[in-house]
Amino acid sequence: MSGTESVARTVAIIGAGTMGRRIAYGCAARGVRARLYDISEEALSGALVAVRALLETADEGDGPGATHGLVEACRDPDECVREADWVIETVHEDLELKRVVLGQIGAAAPADAFIASNTSSLPGSWLAESTGRPGRFTNMNFGPPEDIKVEVMGHPGTDPATTEAAKRFLRQLGLVPIVARREIQGYPTNRIWRAIKKESLHLIAGGYLSAEEIDRAWMLDWGTPIGPCGLMDVVGLDVVRDIENVYYKVSGDPSDKPPDFLDRMVERGELGVKSGEGFYTYPSPAFEREGWLTDSGD
């Protein structure tokens, strides 16, 4: 890739969890080579199987070149990023871990490669210097495969050309970039979701409403196929807990601390869709059952 003028041909994704898999699928479905690395061999192997399964079931008309060969697992992180046009970090939501990983990426990736973090809560200004190329670094927050919106948030040192390259890259993947005008912890529109998520957790913790009733009310009000608690299951309750802890560490506000019941769910391995149990059981959650939406819940 030469500068910001070319489309992406190879994307390296460091971290093969839920979001790493989603990004790899999104790339391959649009004919972009996706290289995945994870420190866990189990996570890496599972990601390869999951992404290829998604590609098999995808409508061929949705993405030229959606073939298994466009997704590959890498056993060495330096090798994974060596030929990348974009490197996207999707590791655990931990500031120091991300800084270490981004430093390794910056040292091994091509000089003209762009680097992005899929962090949900950490501003890019906390991470950018770790890359050794802050001007070519930005945050990009992807959603699940069915969500075509990606929030792009640079930091004060992000080169405008990097933001433009990010917009072109996302459009290449058939996605819609929503570009933040200023940096704020958690991304602007993601903070709206965070307020809904936080209040839902508060209502459950206080015994005001069950997760099912929160979702039923939300879905009836807004006509959506899933509610806030179902969405938290999709994100992963461990990820939700970690994100809330980031806010709490920054603010010190007790209202930002994730509720104890969420800690207990994570400790029991009830992580949502990826573990088969969270607020709902999977693969057939109650909210998908015929008649559930209008059930009184009594």
Coordinates of N, CA, C and O in Angstrom, one line a residue, residues 120-252:
S120 N -13.1 -0.2 23.4 CA -14.4 0.3 23.6 C -14.4 1.5 24.6 O -15.4 2.3 24.6
S121 N -13.4 1.7 25.4 CA -13.5 2.7 26.4 C -12.2 3.6 26.6 O -12.2 4.6 27.3
L122 N -11.1 3.2 26.0 CA -9.8 3.9 26.2 C -9.5 4.9 25.1 O -9.5 4.5 23.9
P123 N -9.4 6.2 25.4 CA -9.1 7.2 24.4 C -7.8 6.9 23.7 O -6.8 6.4 24.3
G124 N -7.7 7.2 22.4 CA -6.5 7.0 21.7 C -5.3 7.7 22.2 O -4.1 7.3 22.1
S125 N -5.5 8.9 22.9 CA -4.4 9.6 23.4 C -3.7 8.9 24.5 O -2.5 9.2 24.9
W126 N -4.3 7.9 25.1 CA -3.7 7.1 26.1 C -2.8 6.0 25.5 O -2.1 5.3 26.2
L127 N -3.0 5.7 24.2 CA -2.4 4.6 23.6 C -1.4 5.0 22.5 O -0.5 4.2 22.2
A128 N -1.6 6.1 21.9 CA -1.0 6.4 20.6 C 0.5 6.4 20.6 O 1.2 5.9 19.7
E129 N 1.1 7.0 21.7 CA 2.6 7.0 21.7 C 3.2 5.6 21.8 O 4.4 5.4 21.3
S130 N 2.5 4.7 22.3 CA 3.0 3.3 22.3 C 3.3 2.7 21.0 O 4.2 1.8 20.8
T131 N 2.6 3.2 20.0 CA 2.8 2.6 18.6 C 4.1 3.1 17.9 O 4.5 2.5 16.9
G132 N 4.7 4.2 18.4 CA 5.8 4.8 17.8 C 5.5 5.6 16.5 O 6.3 6.2 15.9
R133 N 4.2 5.7 16.2 CA 3.7 6.4 15.0 C 2.3 7.0 15.3 O 1.3 6.6 14.7
P134 N 2.3 7.9 16.3 CA 0.9 8.4 16.7 C 0.1 9.0 15.6 O -1.1 8.9 15.7
G135 N 0.8 9.6 14.7 CA 0.0 10.2 13.6 C -0.8 9.2 12.7 O -1.7 9.6 12.1
R136 N -0.3 8.0 12.7 CA -0.9 7.0 11.9 C -1.8 6.0 12.7 O -2.1 4.9 12.3
F137 N -2.2 6.5 13.9 CA -3.0 5.7 14.8 C -4.3 6.3 15.1 O -4.5 7.5 15.2
T138 N -5.4 5.5 15.1 CA -6.7 6.0 15.5 C -7.5 4.9 16.2 O -7.1 3.7 16.2
N139 N -8.6 5.2 16.8 CA -9.5 4.2 17.4 C -10.6 3.9 16.3 O -11.1 4.8 15.7
M140 N -11.0 2.7 16.2 CA -12.1 2.3 15.4 C -12.9 1.2 16.2 O -12.4 0.2 16.5
N141 N -14.2 1.5 16.5 CA -15.0 0.7 17.3 C -16.0 -0.1 16.4 O -17.0 0.5 16.0
F142 N -15.8 -1.3 16.2 CA -16.6 -2.2 15.4 C -17.8 -2.8 16.2 O -17.6 -3.0 17.4
G143 N -18.9 -3.1 15.6 CA -20.0 -3.8 16.3 C -20.1 -5.2 15.8 O -19.2 -5.7 15.1
P144 N -21.2 -5.9 16.1 CA -21.4 -7.3 15.6 C -21.5 -7.3 14.1 O -21.7 -6.2 13.4
P145 N -21.4 -8.4 13.4 CA -21.4 -8.5 11.9 C -22.6 -7.8 11.3 O -22.5 -7.3 10.2
E146 N -23.8 -7.8 12.0 CA -25.0 -7.2 11.3 C -25.0 -5.7 11.5 O -25.8 -5.0 10.9
D147 N -24.1 -5.1 12.3 CA -24.0 -3.7 12.5 C -23.0 -3.1 11.5 O -21.8 -3.4 11.5
I148 N -23.5 -2.2 10.6 CA -22.7 -1.6 9.6 C -22.0 -0.3 10.0 O -21.3 0.3 9.2
K149 N -22.3 0.1 11.2 CA -21.7 1.4 11.7 C -20.4 1.1 12.4 O -20.3 0.1 13.2
V150 N -19.4 1.9 12.1 CA -18.1 1.8 12.9 C -17.7 3.2 13.3 O -17.6 4.1 12.4
E151 N -17.5 3.4 14.6 CA -17.2 4.8 15.1 C -15.7 4.9 15.0 O -14.9 4.1 15.4
V152 N -15.2 6.0 14.4 CA -13.8 6.3 14.2 C -13.5 7.5 15.1 O -14.2 8.6 15.0
M153 N -12.5 7.4 15.9 CA -12.2 8.5 16.8 C -10.7 8.7 16.9 O -10.0 7.8 17.5
G154 N -10.2 9.7 16.3 CA -8.8 10.0 16.4 C -8.5 10.7 17.7 O -9.3 11.0 18.5
H155 N -7.2 10.9 18.0 CA -6.7 11.6 19.1 C -6.1 12.9 18.6 O -6.1 13.1 17.4
P156 N -5.8 13.8 19.5 CA -5.3 15.1 19.0 C -4.1 15.1 18.0 O -3.9 16.0 17.2
G157 N -3.3 14.0 18.1 CA -2.2 13.9 17.2 C -2.4 13.0 16.0 O -1.5 12.8 15.2
T158 N -3.6 12.6 15.8 CA -3.9 11.8 14.6 C -3.8 12.6 13.3 O -4.4 13.7 13.3
D159 N -3.1 12.2 12.3 CA -3.0 12.9 11.1 C -4.3 12.8 10.4 O -5.0 11.8 10.3
P160 N -4.8 14.0 9.9 CA -6.1 13.9 9.1 C -6.1 12.9 8.0 O -7.2 12.3 7.7
A161 N -4.9 12.7 7.4 CA -4.9 11.7 6.3 C -5.2 10.3 6.9 O -5.7 9.4 6.1
T162 N -4.8 10.0 8.1 CA -5.1 8.7 8.7 C -6.6 8.6 8.9 O -7.2 7.5 8.6
T163 N -7.3 9.6 9.3 CA -8.8 9.5 9.4 C -9.4 9.3 8.0 O -10.4 8.5 7.9
E164 N -8.9 10.0 7.0 CA -9.4 9.8 5.7 C -9.2 8.3 5.2 O -10.0 7.7 4.6
A165 N -8.0 7.8 5.5 CA -7.7 6.4 5.2 C -8.6 5.4 5.9 O -9.1 4.4 5.3
A166 N -8.9 5.7 7.2 CA -9.8 4.9 7.9 C -11.2 4.9 7.3 O -11.9 3.8 7.2
K167 N -11.7 6.0 6.9 CA -13.0 6.1 6.2 C -13.0 5.3 4.9 O -14.0 4.6 4.7
R168 N -12.0 5.4 4.1 CA -11.9 4.7 2.9 C -11.9 3.2 3.1 O -12.5 2.4 2.5
F169 N -11.1 2.8 4.1 CA -11.0 1.4 4.5 C -12.3 0.8 4.9 O -12.8 -0.3 4.4
L170 N -13.1 1.5 5.8 CA -14.3 1.1 6.2 C -15.4 1.0 5.1 O -16.2 0.1 5.0
R171 N -15.3 2.0 4.2 CA -16.3 1.9 3.1 C -15.9 0.8 2.2 O -16.8 0.2 1.6
Q172 N -14.6 0.5 2.1 CA -14.2 -0.7 1.3 C -14.8 -2.0 1.8 O -15.2 -2.9 1.1
L173 N -15.1 -2.0 3.1 CA -15.7 -3.2 3.8 C -17.2 -3.1 3.8 O -17.9 -4.0 4.4
G174 N -17.8 -2.1 3.1 CA -19.2 -1.9 3.1 C -19.8 -1.4 4.4 O -21.0 -1.6 4.7
L175 N -19.0 -0.7 5.2 CA -19.4 -0.2 6.5 C -19.5 1.3 6.4 O -19.1 2.0 5.5
V176 N -20.2 1.9 7.4 CA -20.5 3.3 7.5 C -19.6 3.9 8.6 O -19.9 3.6 9.8
P177 N -18.6 4.7 8.3 CA -17.8 5.4 9.3 C -18.6 6.5 9.9 O -19.1 7.4 9.2
I178 N -18.6 6.6 11.2 CA -19.1 7.7 12.0 C -17.9 8.3 12.7 O -17.3 7.7 13.6
V179 N -17.5 9.5 12.3 CA -16.3 10.1 12.7 C -16.5 11.1 13.8 O -17.2 12.1 13.6
A180 N -15.9 10.9 15.0 CA -16.0 11.8 16.1 C -15.2 13.1 15.8 O -14.1 13.1 15.2
R181 N -15.8 14.2 16.1 CA -15.1 15.5 15.9 C -14.1 15.8 17.0 O -13.2 16.5 16.7
R182 N -14.3 15.2 18.2 CA -13.4 15.4 19.3 C -13.2 14.1 20.0 O -14.2 13.3 20.0
E183 N -12.1 13.9 20.7 CA -11.9 12.7 21.5 C -12.6 12.8 22.8 O -12.6 13.8 23.5
I184 N -13.3 11.7 23.2 CA -13.9 11.6 24.5 C -13.8 10.1 24.9 O -13.9 9.2 24.1
Q185 N -13.7 9.9 26.2 CA -13.6 8.5 26.6 C -14.8 7.7 26.2 O -15.9 8.1 26.5
G186 N -14.6 6.6 25.5 CA -15.7 5.7 25.2 C -16.4 5.9 23.8 O -17.3 5.2 23.5
Y187 N -15.9 6.9 23.1 CA -16.5 7.3 21.8 C -17.9 8.0 22.0 O -18.6 7.7 22.9
P188 N -18.2 9.0 21.2 CA -19.5 9.8 21.4 C -20.7 8.9 21.4 O -21.5 8.9 22.3
T189 N -21.0 8.2 20.3 CA -22.2 7.4 20.2 C -22.2 6.2 21.1 O -23.2 5.8 21.6
N190 N -21.0 5.6 21.3 CA -20.9 4.5 22.2 C -21.3 4.9 23.7 O -21.7 4.0 24.4
R191 N -21.1 6.1 24.0 CA -21.5 6.6 25.4 C -23.0 6.5 25.5 O -23.5 6.4 26.7
I192 N -23.7 6.7 24.4 CA -25.2 6.6 24.5 C -25.6 5.2 24.9 O -26.4 4.9 25.8
W193 N -25.0 4.2 24.2 CA -25.2 2.8 24.5 C -24.7 2.5 25.9 O -25.4 1.8 26.7
R194 N -23.6 3.1 26.3 CA -23.1 2.8 27.7 C -24.1 3.3 28.8 O -24.3 2.6 29.8
A195 N -24.7 4.4 28.5 CA -25.7 4.9 29.5 C -26.9 4.0 29.6 O -27.4 3.7 30.7
I196 N -27.3 3.4 28.5 CA -28.4 2.4 28.5 C -28.0 1.2 29.2 O -28.7 0.6 30.1
K197 N -26.8 0.7 28.9 CA -26.2 -0.5 29.5 C -26.1 -0.3 31.0 O -26.5 -1.2 31.8
K198 N -25.5 0.8 31.4 CA -25.3 1.1 32.9 C -26.6 1.1 33.6 O -26.7 0.5 34.7
E199 N -27.6 1.8 33.1 CA -28.9 1.9 33.8 C -29.6 0.5 33.8 O -30.2 0.2 34.8
S200 N -29.5 -0.3 32.8 CA -30.1 -1.6 32.8 C -29.5 -2.4 33.9 O -30.2 -3.1 34.6
L201 N -28.1 -2.4 34.0 CA -27.5 -3.1 35.1 C -27.9 -2.6 36.5 O -28.1 -3.4 37.4
H202 N -28.1 -1.3 36.6 CA -28.5 -0.8 37.9 C -29.9 -1.2 38.2 O -30.2 -1.6 39.4
L203 N -30.8 -1.3 37.3 CA -32.2 -1.7 37.5 C -32.2 -3.2 37.9 O -33.0 -3.6 38.8
I204 N -31.4 -4.0 37.3 CA -31.3 -5.4 37.7 C -30.8 -5.6 39.1 O -31.3 -6.3 39.9
A205 N -29.6 -4.9 39.3 CA -29.0 -5.0 40.6 C -29.9 -4.6 41.8 O -29.9 -5.1 42.9
G206 N -30.7 -3.5 41.5 CA -31.6 -3.0 42.5 C -32.9 -3.8 42.7 O -33.7 -3.5 43.5
G207 N -33.1 -4.8 41.8 CA -34.3 -5.6 41.9 C -35.5 -5.0 41.3 O -36.7 -5.4 41.6
Y208 N -35.3 -4.0 40.5 CA -36.5 -3.2 39.9 C -37.1 -4.0 38.7 O -38.3 -4.0 38.6
L209 N -36.3 -4.6 37.9 CA -36.8 -5.3 36.7 C -35.8 -6.5 36.4 O -34.6 -6.4 36.7
S210 N -36.4 -7.5 35.9 CA -35.5 -8.6 35.4 C -34.9 -8.2 34.0 O -35.4 -7.3 33.4
A211 N -33.9 -9.0 33.6 CA -33.3 -8.7 32.3 C -34.3 -8.9 31.2 O -34.3 -8.1 30.3
E212 N -35.1 -9.9 31.4 CA -36.1 -10.2 30.3 C -37.1 -9.1 30.2 O -37.5 -8.7 29.1
E213 N -37.6 -8.5 31.3 CA -38.6 -7.5 31.3 C -38.0 -6.2 30.7 O -38.6 -5.4 30.1
I214 N -36.7 -5.9 31.1 CA -36.0 -4.7 30.5 C -36.0 -4.9 29.0 O -36.3 -3.9 28.2
D215 N -35.6 -6.0 28.5 CA -35.5 -6.3 27.0 C -36.9 -6.2 26.4 O -37.1 -5.7 25.3
R216 N -37.9 -6.8 27.0 CA -39.2 -6.9 26.4 C -39.8 -5.4 26.3 O -40.3 -5.0 25.2
A217 N -39.6 -4.6 27.3 CA -40.1 -3.2 27.3 C -39.3 -2.5 26.2 O -39.9 -1.7 25.4
W218 N -38.0 -2.6 26.1 CA -37.2 -1.9 25.1 C -37.6 -2.3 23.7 O -37.8 -1.4 22.8
M219 N -37.8 -3.6 23.5 CA -38.1 -4.1 22.1 C -39.5 -3.6 21.7 O -39.7 -3.3 20.6
L220 N -40.4 -3.5 22.7 CA -41.8 -3.0 22.4 C -41.7 -1.5 22.1 O -42.4 -1.0 21.2
D221 N -40.9 -0.8 22.9 CA -40.9 0.7 22.7 C -40.2 1.0 21.4 O -40.7 2.0 20.7
W222 N -39.2 0.3 21.0 CA -38.3 0.8 19.9 C -38.4 -0.1 18.7 O -37.7 0.2 17.6
G223 N -39.1 -1.2 18.8 CA -39.2 -2.1 17.6 C -38.0 -2.8 17.2 O -37.8 -3.1 16.0
T224 N -37.1 -3.1 18.1 CA -35.8 -3.7 17.8 C -36.0 -5.2 18.0 O -36.8 -5.7 18.8
P225 N -35.1 -6.1 17.4 CA -35.2 -7.5 17.5 C -34.5 -8.0 18.8 O -34.5 -9.2 19.1
I226 N -33.8 -7.1 19.5 CA -33.0 -7.5 20.7 C -33.0 -6.3 21.6 O -33.1 -5.2 21.2
G227 N -32.9 -6.6 22.9 CA -32.9 -5.6 23.9 C -31.5 -5.4 24.5 O -30.5 -6.0 24.2
P228 N -31.3 -4.4 25.5 CA -30.0 -4.1 26.0 C -29.3 -5.3 26.7 O -28.1 -5.5 26.5
C229 N -30.1 -6.2 27.4 CA -29.4 -7.3 28.0 C -29.0 -8.4 27.0 O -27.9 -9.0 27.1
G230 N -29.8 -8.6 26.0 CA -29.4 -9.5 24.9 C -28.2 -8.9 24.2 O -27.3 -9.7 23.9
L231 N -28.1 -7.6 24.0 CA -26.9 -7.0 23.4 C -25.7 -7.2 24.3 O -24.6 -7.5 23.7
M232 N -25.8 -7.1 25.6 CA -24.7 -7.3 26.5 C -24.2 -8.8 26.4 O -23.0 -9.0 26.4
D233 N -25.1 -9.7 26.2 CA -24.7 -11.1 26.0 C -23.9 -11.2 24.7 O -23.0 -12.0 24.6
V234 N -24.3 -10.5 23.7 CA -23.6 -10.5 22.4 C -22.2 -10.0 22.6 O -21.2 -10.6 22.1
V235 N -22.0 -8.9 23.2 CA -20.7 -8.2 23.5 C -19.9 -9.2 24.3 O -18.6 -9.3 24.1
G236 N -20.5 -9.8 25.3 CA -19.7 -10.6 26.3 C -19.8 -9.9 27.6 O -19.3 -8.8 27.8
L237 N -20.3 -10.6 28.6 CA -20.4 -10.0 29.9 C -19.1 -9.7 30.6 O -19.0 -8.8 31.4
D238 N -18.1 -10.5 30.3 CA -16.8 -10.2 30.8 C -16.2 -8.9 30.2 O -15.6 -8.0 30.9
V239 N -16.5 -8.7 28.9 CA -16.1 -7.4 28.2 C -16.9 -6.2 28.8 O -16.3 -5.2 29.1
V240 N -18.2 -6.4 29.0 CA -19.0 -5.4 29.6 C -18.5 -5.0 31.0 O -18.3 -3.8 31.3
R241 N -18.2 -6.0 31.8 CA -17.6 -5.8 33.2 C -16.3 -5.0 33.1 O -16.1 -4.0 33.8
D242 N -15.4 -5.4 32.2 CA -14.1 -4.7 32.1 C -14.2 -3.3 31.6 O -13.5 -2.4 32.1
I243 N -15.2 -3.0 30.7 CA -15.4 -1.7 30.2 C -15.9 -0.8 31.4 O -15.4 0.4 31.6
E244 N -16.9 -1.3 32.1 CA -17.4 -0.5 33.2 C -16.3 -0.2 34.3 O -16.2 0.8 34.9
N245 N -15.4 -1.2 34.5 CA -14.3 -1.0 35.4 C -13.3 0.1 34.9 O -12.8 0.8 35.8
V246 N -13.2 0.2 33.6 CA -12.3 1.3 33.1 C -12.9 2.7 33.5 O -12.2 3.6 34.0
Y247 N -14.2 2.8 33.3 CA -14.9 4.1 33.7 C -14.7 4.3 35.2 O -14.5 5.5 35.6
Y248 N -14.9 3.3 36.0 CA -14.9 3.4 37.4 C -13.5 3.8 37.9 O -13.3 4.7 38.8
K249 N -12.5 3.2 37.3 CA -11.1 3.6 37.7 C -10.8 5.0 37.4 O -10.0 5.7 38.1
V250 N -11.3 5.6 36.3 CA -11.1 7.0 35.9 C -11.9 7.9 36.8 O -11.3 8.9 37.3
S251 N -13.1 7.6 37.0 CA -14.0 8.5 37.7 C -14.0 8.4 39.3 O -14.1 9.4 40.0
G252 N -13.8 7.1 39.7 CA -13.9 6.9 41.2 C -15.3 7.0 41.7 O -15.6 6.9 42.9

